[in-house]
mmCIF file of C-alpha atoms in Angstrom:
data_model
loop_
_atom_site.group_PDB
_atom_site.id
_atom_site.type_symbol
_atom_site.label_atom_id
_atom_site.label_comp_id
_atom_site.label_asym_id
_atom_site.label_seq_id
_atom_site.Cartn_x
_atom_site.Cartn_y
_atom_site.Cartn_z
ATOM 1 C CA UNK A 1 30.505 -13.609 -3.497
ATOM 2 C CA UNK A 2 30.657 -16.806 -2.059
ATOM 3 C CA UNK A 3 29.582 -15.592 1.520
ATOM 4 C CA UNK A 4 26.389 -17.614 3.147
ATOM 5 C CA UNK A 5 25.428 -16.337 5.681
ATOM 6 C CA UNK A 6 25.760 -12.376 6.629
ATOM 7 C CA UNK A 7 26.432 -10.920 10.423
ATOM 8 C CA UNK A 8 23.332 -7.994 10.114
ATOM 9 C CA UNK A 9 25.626 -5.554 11.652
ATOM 10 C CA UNK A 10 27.844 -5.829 8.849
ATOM 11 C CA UNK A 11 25.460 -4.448 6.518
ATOM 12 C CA UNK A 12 22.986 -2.866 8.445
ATOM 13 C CA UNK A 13 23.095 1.115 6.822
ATOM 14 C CA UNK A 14 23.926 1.874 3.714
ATOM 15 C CA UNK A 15 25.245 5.497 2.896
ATOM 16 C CA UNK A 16 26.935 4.717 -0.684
ATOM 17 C CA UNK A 17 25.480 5.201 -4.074
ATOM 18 C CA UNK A 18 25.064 3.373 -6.828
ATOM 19 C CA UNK A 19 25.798 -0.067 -5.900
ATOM 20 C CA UNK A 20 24.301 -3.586 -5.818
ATOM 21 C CA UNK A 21 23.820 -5.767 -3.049
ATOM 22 C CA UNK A 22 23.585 -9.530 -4.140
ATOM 23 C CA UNK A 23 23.156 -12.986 -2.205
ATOM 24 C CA UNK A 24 24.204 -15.721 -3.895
ATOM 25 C CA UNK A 25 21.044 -17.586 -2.733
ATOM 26 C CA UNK A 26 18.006 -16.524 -1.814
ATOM 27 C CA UNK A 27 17.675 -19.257 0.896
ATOM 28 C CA UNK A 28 20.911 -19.664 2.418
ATOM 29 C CA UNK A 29 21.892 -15.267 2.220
ATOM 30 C CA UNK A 30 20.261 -14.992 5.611
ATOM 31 C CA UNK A 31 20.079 -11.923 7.531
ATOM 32 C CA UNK A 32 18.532 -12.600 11.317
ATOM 33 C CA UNK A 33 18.034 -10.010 13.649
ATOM 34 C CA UNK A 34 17.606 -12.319 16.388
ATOM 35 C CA UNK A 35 14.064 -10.119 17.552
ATOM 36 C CA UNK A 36 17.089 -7.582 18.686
ATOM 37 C CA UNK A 37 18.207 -5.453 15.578
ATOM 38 C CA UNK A 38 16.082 -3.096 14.558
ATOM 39 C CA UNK A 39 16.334 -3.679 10.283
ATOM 40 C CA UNK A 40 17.828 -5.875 8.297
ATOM 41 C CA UNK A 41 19.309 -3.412 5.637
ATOM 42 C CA UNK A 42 18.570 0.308 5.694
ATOM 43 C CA UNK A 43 19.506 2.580 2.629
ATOM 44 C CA UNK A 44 19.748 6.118 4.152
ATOM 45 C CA UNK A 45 18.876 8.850 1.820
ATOM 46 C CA UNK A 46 21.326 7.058 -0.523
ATOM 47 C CA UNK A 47 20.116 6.709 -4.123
ATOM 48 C CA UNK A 48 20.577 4.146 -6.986
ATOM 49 C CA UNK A 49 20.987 0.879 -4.495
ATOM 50 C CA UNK A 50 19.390 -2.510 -5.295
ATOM 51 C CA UNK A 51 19.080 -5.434 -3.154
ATOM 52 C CA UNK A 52 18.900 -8.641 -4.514
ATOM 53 C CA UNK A 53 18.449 -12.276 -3.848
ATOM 54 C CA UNK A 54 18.599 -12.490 0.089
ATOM 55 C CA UNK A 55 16.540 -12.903 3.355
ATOM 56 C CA UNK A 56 15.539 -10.658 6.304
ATOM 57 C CA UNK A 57 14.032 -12.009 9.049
ATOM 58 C CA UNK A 58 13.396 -11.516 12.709
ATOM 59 C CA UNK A 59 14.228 -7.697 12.915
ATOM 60 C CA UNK A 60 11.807 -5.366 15.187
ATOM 61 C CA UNK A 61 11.092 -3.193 12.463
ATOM 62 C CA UNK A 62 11.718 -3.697 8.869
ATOM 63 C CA UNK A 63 13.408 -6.037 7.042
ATOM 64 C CA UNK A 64 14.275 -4.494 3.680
ATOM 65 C CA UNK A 65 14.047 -0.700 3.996
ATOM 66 C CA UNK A 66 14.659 2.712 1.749
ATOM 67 C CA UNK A 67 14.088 6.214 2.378
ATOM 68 C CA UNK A 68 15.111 9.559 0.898
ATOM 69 C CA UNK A 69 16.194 7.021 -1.669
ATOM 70 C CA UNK A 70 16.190 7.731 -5.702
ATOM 71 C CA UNK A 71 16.343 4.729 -8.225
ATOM 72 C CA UNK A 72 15.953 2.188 -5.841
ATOM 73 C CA UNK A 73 15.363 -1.514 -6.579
ATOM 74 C CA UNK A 74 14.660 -4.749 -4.644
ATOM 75 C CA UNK A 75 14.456 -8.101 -6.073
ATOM 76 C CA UNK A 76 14.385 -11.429 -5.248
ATOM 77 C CA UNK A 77 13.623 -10.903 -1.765
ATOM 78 C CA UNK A 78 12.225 -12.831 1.261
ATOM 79 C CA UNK A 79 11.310 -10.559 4.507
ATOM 80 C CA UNK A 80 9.229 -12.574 7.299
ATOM 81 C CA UNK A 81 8.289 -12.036 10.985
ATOM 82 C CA UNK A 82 9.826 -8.427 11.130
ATOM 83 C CA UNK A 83 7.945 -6.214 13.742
ATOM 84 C CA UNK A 84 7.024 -3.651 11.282
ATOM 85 C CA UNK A 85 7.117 -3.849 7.101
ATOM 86 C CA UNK A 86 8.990 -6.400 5.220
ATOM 87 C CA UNK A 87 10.040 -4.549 2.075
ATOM 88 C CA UNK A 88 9.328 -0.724 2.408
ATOM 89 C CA UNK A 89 9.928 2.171 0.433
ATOM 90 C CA UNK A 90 9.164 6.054 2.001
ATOM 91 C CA UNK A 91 9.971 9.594 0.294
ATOM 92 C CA UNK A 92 11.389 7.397 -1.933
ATOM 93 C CA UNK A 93 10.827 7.507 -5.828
ATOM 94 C CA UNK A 94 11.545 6.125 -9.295
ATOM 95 C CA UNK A 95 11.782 2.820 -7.645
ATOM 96 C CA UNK A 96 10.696 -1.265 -8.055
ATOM 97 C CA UNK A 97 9.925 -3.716 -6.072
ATOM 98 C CA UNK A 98 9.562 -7.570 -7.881
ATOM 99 C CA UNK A 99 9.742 -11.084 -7.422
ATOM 100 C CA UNK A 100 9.734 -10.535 -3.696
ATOM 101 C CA UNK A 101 7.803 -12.349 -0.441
ATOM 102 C CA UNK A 102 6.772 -10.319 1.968
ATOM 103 C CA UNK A 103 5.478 -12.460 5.494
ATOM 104 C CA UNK A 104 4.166 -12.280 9.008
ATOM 105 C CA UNK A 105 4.725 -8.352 9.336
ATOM 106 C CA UNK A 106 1.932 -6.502 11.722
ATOM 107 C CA UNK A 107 2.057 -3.546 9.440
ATOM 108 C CA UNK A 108 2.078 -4.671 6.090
ATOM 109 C CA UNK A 109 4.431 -6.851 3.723
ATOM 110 C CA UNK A 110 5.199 -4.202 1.332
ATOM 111 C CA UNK A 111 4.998 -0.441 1.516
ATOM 112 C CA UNK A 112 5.624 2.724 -0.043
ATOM 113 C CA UNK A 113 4.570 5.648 1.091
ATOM 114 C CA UNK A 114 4.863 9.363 0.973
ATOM 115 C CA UNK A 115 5.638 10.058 -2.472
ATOM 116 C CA UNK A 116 4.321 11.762 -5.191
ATOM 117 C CA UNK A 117 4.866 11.302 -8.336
ATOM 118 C CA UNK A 118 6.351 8.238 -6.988
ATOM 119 C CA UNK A 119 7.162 6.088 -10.288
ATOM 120 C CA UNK A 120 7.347 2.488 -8.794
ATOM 121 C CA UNK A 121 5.873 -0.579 -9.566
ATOM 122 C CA UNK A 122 5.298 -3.011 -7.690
ATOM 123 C CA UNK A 123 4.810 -6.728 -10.209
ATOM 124 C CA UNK A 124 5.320 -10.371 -9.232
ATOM 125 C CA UNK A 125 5.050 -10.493 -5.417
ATOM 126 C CA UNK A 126 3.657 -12.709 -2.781
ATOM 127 C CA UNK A 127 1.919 -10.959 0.514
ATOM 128 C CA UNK A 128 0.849 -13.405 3.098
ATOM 129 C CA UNK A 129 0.240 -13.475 6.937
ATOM 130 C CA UNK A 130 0.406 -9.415 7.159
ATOM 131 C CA UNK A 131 -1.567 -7.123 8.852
ATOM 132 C CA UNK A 132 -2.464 -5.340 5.751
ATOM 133 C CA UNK A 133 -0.406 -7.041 2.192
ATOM 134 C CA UNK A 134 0.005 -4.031 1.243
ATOM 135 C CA UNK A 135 0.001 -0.223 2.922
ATOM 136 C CA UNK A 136 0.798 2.722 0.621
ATOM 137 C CA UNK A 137 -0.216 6.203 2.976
ATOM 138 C CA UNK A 138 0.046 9.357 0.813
ATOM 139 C CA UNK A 139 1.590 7.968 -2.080
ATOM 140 C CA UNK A 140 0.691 7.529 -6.189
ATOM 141 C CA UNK A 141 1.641 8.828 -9.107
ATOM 142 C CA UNK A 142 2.304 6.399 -11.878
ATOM 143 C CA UNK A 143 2.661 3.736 -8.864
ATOM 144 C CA UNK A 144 1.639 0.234 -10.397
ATOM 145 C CA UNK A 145 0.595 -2.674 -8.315
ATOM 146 C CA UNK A 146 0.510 -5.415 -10.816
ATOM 147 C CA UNK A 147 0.761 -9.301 -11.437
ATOM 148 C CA UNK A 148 1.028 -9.981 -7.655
ATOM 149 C CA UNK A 149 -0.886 -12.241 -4.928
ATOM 150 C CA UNK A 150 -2.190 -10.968 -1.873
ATOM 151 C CA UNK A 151 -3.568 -13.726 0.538
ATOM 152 C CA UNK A 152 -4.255 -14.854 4.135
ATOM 153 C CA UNK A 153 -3.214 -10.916 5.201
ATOM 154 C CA UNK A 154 -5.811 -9.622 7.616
ATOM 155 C CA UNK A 155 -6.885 -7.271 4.571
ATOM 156 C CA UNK A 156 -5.539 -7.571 1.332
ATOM 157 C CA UNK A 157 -4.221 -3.807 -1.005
ATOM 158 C CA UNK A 158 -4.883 -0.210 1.744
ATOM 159 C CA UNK A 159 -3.640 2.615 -0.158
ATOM 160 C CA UNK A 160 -4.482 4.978 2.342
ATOM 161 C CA UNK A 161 -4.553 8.851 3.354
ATOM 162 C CA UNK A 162 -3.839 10.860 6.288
ATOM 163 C CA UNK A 163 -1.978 14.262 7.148
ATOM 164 C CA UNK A 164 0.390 12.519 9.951
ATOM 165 C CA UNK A 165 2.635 11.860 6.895
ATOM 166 C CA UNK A 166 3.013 14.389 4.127
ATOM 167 C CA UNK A 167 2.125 14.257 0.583
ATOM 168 C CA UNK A 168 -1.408 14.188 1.441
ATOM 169 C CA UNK A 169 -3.936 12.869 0.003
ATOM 170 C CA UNK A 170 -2.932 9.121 -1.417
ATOM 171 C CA UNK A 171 -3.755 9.402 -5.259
ATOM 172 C CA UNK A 172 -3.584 7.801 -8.954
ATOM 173 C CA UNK A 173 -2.529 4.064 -7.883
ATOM 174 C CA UNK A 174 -3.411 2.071 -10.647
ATOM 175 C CA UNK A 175 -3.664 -1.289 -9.319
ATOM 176 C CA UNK A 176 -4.832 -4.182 -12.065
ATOM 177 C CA UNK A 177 -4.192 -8.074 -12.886
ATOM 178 C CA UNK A 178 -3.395 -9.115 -9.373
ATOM 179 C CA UNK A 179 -5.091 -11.862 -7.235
ATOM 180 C CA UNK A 180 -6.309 -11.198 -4.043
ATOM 181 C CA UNK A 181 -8.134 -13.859 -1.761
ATOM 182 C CA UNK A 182 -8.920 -14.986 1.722
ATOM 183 C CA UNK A 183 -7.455 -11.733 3.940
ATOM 184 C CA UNK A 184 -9.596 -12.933 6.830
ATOM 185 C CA UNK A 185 -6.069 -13.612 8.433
ATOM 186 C CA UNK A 186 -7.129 -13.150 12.797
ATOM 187 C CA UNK A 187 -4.191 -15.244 14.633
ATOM 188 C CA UNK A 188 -0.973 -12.344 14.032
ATOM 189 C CA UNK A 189 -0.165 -9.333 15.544
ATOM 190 C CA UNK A 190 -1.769 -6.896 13.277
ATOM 191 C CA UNK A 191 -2.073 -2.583 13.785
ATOM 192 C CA UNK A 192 -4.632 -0.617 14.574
ATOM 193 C CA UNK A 193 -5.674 0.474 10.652
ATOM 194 C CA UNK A 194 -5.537 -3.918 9.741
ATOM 195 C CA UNK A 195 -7.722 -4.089 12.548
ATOM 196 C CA UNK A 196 -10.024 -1.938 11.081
ATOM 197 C CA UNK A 197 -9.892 -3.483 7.489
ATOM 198 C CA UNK A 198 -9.523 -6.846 8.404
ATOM 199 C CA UNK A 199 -11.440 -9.226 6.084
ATOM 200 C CA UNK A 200 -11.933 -7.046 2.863
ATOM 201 C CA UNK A 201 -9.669 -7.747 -0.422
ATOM 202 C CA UNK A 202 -9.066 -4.103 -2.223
ATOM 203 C CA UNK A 203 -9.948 -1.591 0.463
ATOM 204 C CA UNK A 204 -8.577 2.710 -0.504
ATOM 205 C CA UNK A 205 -9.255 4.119 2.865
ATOM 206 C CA UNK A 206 -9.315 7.556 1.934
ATOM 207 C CA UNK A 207 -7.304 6.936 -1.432
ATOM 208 C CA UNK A 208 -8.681 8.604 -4.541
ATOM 209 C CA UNK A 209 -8.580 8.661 -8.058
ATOM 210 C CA UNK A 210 -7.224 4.965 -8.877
ATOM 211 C CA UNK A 211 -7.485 2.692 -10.846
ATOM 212 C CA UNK A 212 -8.380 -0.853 -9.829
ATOM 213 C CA UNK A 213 -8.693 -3.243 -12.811
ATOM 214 C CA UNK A 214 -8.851 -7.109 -14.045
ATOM 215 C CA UNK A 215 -8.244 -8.227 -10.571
ATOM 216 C CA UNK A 216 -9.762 -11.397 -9.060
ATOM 217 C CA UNK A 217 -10.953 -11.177 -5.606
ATOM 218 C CA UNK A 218 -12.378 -13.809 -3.853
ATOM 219 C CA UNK A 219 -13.412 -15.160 -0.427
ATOM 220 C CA UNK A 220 -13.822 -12.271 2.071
ATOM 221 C CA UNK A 221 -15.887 -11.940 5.277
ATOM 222 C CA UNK A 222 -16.766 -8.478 4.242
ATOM 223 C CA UNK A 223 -15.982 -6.703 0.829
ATOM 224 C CA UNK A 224 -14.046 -7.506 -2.466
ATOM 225 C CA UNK A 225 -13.540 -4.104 -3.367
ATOM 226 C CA UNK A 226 -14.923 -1.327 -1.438
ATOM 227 C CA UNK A 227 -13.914 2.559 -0.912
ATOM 228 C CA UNK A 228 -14.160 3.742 2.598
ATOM 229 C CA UNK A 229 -13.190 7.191 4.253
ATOM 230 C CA UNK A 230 -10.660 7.249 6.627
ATOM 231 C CA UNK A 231 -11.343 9.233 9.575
ATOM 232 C CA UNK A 232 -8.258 10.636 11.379
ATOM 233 C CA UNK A 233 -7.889 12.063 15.126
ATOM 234 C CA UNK A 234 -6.163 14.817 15.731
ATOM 235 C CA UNK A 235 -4.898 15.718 12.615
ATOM 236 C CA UNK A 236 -2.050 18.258 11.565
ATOM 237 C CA UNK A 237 -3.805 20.032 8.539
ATOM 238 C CA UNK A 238 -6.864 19.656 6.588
ATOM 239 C CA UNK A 239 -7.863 17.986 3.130
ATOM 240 C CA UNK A 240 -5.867 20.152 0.807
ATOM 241 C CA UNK A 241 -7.704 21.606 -2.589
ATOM 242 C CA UNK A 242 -7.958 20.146 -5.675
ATOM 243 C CA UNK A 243 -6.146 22.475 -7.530
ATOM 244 C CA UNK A 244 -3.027 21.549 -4.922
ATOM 245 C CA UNK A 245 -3.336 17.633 -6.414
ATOM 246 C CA UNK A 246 -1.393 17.303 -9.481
ATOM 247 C CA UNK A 247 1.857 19.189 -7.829
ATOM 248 C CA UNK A 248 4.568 17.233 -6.911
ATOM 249 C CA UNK A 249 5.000 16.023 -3.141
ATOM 250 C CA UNK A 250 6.488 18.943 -0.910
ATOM 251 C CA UNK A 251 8.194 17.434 2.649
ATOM 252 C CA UNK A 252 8.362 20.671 4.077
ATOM 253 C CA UNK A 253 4.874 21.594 3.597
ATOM 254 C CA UNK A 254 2.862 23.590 6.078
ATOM 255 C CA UNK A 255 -0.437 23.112 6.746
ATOM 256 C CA UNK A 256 -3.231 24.524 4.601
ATOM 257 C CA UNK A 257 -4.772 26.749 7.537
ATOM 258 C CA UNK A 258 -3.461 27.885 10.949
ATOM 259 C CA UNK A 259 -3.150 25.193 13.471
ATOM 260 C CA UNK A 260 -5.672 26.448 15.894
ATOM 261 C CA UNK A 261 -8.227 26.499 12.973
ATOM 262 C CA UNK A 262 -7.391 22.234 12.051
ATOM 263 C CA UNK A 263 -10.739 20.744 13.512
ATOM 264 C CA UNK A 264 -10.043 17.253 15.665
ATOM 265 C CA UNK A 265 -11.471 15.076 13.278
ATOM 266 C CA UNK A 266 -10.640 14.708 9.819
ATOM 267 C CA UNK A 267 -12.711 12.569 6.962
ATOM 268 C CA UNK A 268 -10.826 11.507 4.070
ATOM 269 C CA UNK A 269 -13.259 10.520 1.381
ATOM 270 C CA UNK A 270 -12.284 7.906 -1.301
ATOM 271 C CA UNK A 271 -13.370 9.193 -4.186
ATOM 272 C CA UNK A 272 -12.836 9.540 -8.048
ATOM 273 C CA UNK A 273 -12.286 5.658 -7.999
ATOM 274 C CA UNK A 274 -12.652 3.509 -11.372
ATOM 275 C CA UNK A 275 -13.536 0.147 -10.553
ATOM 276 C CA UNK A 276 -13.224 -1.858 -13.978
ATOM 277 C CA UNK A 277 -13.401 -5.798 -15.072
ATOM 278 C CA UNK A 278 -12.498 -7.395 -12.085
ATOM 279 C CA UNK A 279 -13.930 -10.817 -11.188
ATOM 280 C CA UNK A 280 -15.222 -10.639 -7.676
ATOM 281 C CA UNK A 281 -16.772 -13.370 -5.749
ATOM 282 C CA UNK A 282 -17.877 -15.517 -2.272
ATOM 283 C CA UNK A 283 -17.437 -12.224 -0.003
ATOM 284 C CA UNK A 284 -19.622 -11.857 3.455
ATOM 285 C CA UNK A 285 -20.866 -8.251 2.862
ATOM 286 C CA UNK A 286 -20.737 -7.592 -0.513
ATOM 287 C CA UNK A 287 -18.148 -8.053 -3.863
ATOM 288 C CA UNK A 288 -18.495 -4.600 -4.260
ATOM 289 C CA UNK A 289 -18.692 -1.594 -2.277
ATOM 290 C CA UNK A 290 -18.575 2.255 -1.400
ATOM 291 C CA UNK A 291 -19.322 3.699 1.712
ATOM 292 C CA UNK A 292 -18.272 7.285 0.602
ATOM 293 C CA UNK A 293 -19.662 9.983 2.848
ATOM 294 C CA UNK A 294 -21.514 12.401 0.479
ATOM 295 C CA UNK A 295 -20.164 16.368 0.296
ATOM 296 C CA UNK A 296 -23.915 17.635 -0.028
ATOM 297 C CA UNK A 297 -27.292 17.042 -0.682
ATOM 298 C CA UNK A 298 -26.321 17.566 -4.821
ATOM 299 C CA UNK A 299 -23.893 14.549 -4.333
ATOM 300 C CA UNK A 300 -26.151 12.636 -2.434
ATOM 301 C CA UNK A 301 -27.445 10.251 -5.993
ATOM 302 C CA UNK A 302 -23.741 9.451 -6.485
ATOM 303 C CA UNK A 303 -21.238 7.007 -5.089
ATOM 304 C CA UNK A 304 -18.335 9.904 -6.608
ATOM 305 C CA UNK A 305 -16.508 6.658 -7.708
ATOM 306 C CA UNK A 306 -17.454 4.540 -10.812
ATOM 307 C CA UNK A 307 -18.264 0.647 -11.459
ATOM 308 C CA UNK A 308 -18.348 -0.765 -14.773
ATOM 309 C CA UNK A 309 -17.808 -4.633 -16.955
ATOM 310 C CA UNK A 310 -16.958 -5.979 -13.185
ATOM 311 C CA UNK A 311 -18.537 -9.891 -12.524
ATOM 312 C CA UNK A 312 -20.041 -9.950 -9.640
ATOM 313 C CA UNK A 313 -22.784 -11.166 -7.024
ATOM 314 C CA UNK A 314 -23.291 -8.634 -4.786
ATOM 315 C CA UNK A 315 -22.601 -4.533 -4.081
ATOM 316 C CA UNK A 316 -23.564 -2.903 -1.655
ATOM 317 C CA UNK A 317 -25.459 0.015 -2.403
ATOM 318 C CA UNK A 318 -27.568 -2.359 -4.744
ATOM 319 C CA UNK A 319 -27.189 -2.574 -8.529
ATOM 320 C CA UNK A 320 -24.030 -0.224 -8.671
ATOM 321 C CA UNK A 321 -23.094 -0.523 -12.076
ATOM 322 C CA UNK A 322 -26.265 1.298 -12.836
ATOM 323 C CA UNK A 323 -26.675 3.931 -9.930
ATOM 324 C CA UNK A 324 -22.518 4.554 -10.908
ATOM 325 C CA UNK A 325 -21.347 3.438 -14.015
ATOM 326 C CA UNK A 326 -17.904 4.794 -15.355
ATOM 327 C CA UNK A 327 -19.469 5.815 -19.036
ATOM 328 C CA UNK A 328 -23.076 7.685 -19.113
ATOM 329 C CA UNK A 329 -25.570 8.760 -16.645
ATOM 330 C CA UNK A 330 -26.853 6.712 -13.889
ATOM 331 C CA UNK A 331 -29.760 5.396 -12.773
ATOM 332 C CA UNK A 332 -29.558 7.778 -9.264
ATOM 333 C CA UNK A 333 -30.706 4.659 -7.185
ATOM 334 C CA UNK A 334 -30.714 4.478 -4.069
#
């Protein structure tokens, strides 16, 4: 305590458990890679560490960053122009991220990824100036994402899938009261997925079975909320069955078929997404969306993800409330 400013070095890896790490000011608790250090802190398959109540900035990858980690908390927490993430989370579980800003990062402000069950939350953050605000690939499982802003990120909340990371597919976010506006962001340094994204508010690429309720969305070039499949190149296994979906997340897993037999193109479909009260407006495509790729012709009247009690303008396909509500038949549209 009384320390203001913190060599990075110092602090850079942490191997011990159970302990808290706390800056007596948020603004003057400084940690500055100098665009030469590669994080700010690191927690190393350590668990029960919190961070509180400091500021990582300038590192060329990450600027708050767990893995392997178990009970794992950060609070209070600035991260801005780091290369990669500004507060990340991976194989990491039962874990919180709150009251945090996460800036100017060409990956995404906030992260957590391969994990499931994960238990986190993420509630009461700020995402602005990212590529994506915020990235979660292959994780879910009671993982909130609640009472935050996402804004001015080239696209706003990617949960995402893809077998280049394990736990495979990304599943059961529920994501609900947050406000997410104007991720049109062009000027930063953003990755190839952003790039892709770039200018729609609530986007699963791939992600299914979440739940995405009583946001507000507003001003985007293309969607509000849509669900997209995510098409991956050379992939290392194929889209596992459903009966594999509700077991926990195994690191060591092989791949579902031999490797000769894993085509070169994968499609991972969003689907099984419930799309409920959110107030959507002023977006360039449509408020909201799904451009799911149908399994077979049986399929082909549904969107496989539902929209209901949502205020809107547009959608794009037309009218889908009633070609896919999330109680009762639909109309089968078009």
């Amino acid at each position: 305590e009384g320390v203001e400013a913190l060599t990075p070095r110092q602090i850079a890896d942490l191997t011990t458990a159970d302990i808290t790490i706390r800056g007596v000011d948020r603004n003057k608790v400084i940690l500055d890679g100098g665009f030469k250090l590669e994080n700010g802190i690191r927690i190393l398959d350590t668990d029960g560490v919190q961070v509180e109540n400091m500021t990582a900035r300038n590192y060329l990858s990450n600027g708050f960053y767990w893995t392997g980690s178990d009970r794992y908390r950060g609070s209070y927490l600035t991260a801005y122009r780091n290369g990669d993430y500004g507060i990340y989370a991976f194989d990491a579980y039962h874990g919180q991220f709150d009251h945090s800003y996460g800036g100017g990062s060409p990956d995404a402000g906030f992260y957590i990824g391969e994990c499931y069950q994960c238990d986190a939350v993420i509630d009461h953050v700020v995402s602005k100036y990212n590529g994506l605000g915020y990235s979660g690939t292959n994780s879910g499982g009671d993982l909130y994402i609640v009472n935050s802003e996402f804004a001015n990120n080239r696209a706003g909340i990617v949960p995402n899938s893809g077998s280049y990371e394990q736990c495979y597919p990304g599943r059961d976010n529920v994501i609900v009261g947050n406000l997410v506006h104007d991720n049109n962001y062009l000027k930063g340094d953003g990755i190839d997925v952003s790039l892709l994204a770039q200018g729609n508010g609530i986007l699963p690429a791939g992600s299914i079975n979440n739940v995405i309720e009583r946001n507000r969305v507003w001003n985007h070039d293309r969607t509000g909320i849509a669900m997209v499949p995510f098409p991956e190149s050379d992939p290392n296994d194929v889209i596992p069955p459903e009966s594999e979906l509700d077991k926990p997340c195994d690191p060591t897993k092989k791949p579902t078929i031999a490797e000769e037999d894993i085509p070169s193109d994968v499609l991972w479909n969003a689907t099984g997404n419930r799309i409920i009260g959110n107030v959507v407006e002023n977006s360039g495509l449509a408020d909201l969306g799904s451009g799911t790729i149908p399994a077979d012709n049986e399929s082909l009247k549904a969107l496989d993800n539902c929209f209901s009690d949502n205020t809107f303008e547009t959608s794009a396909p037309a009218d889908i409330e009633a070609l896919a509500p999330c109680e009762g038949e639909g109309s089968g549209g078009d």
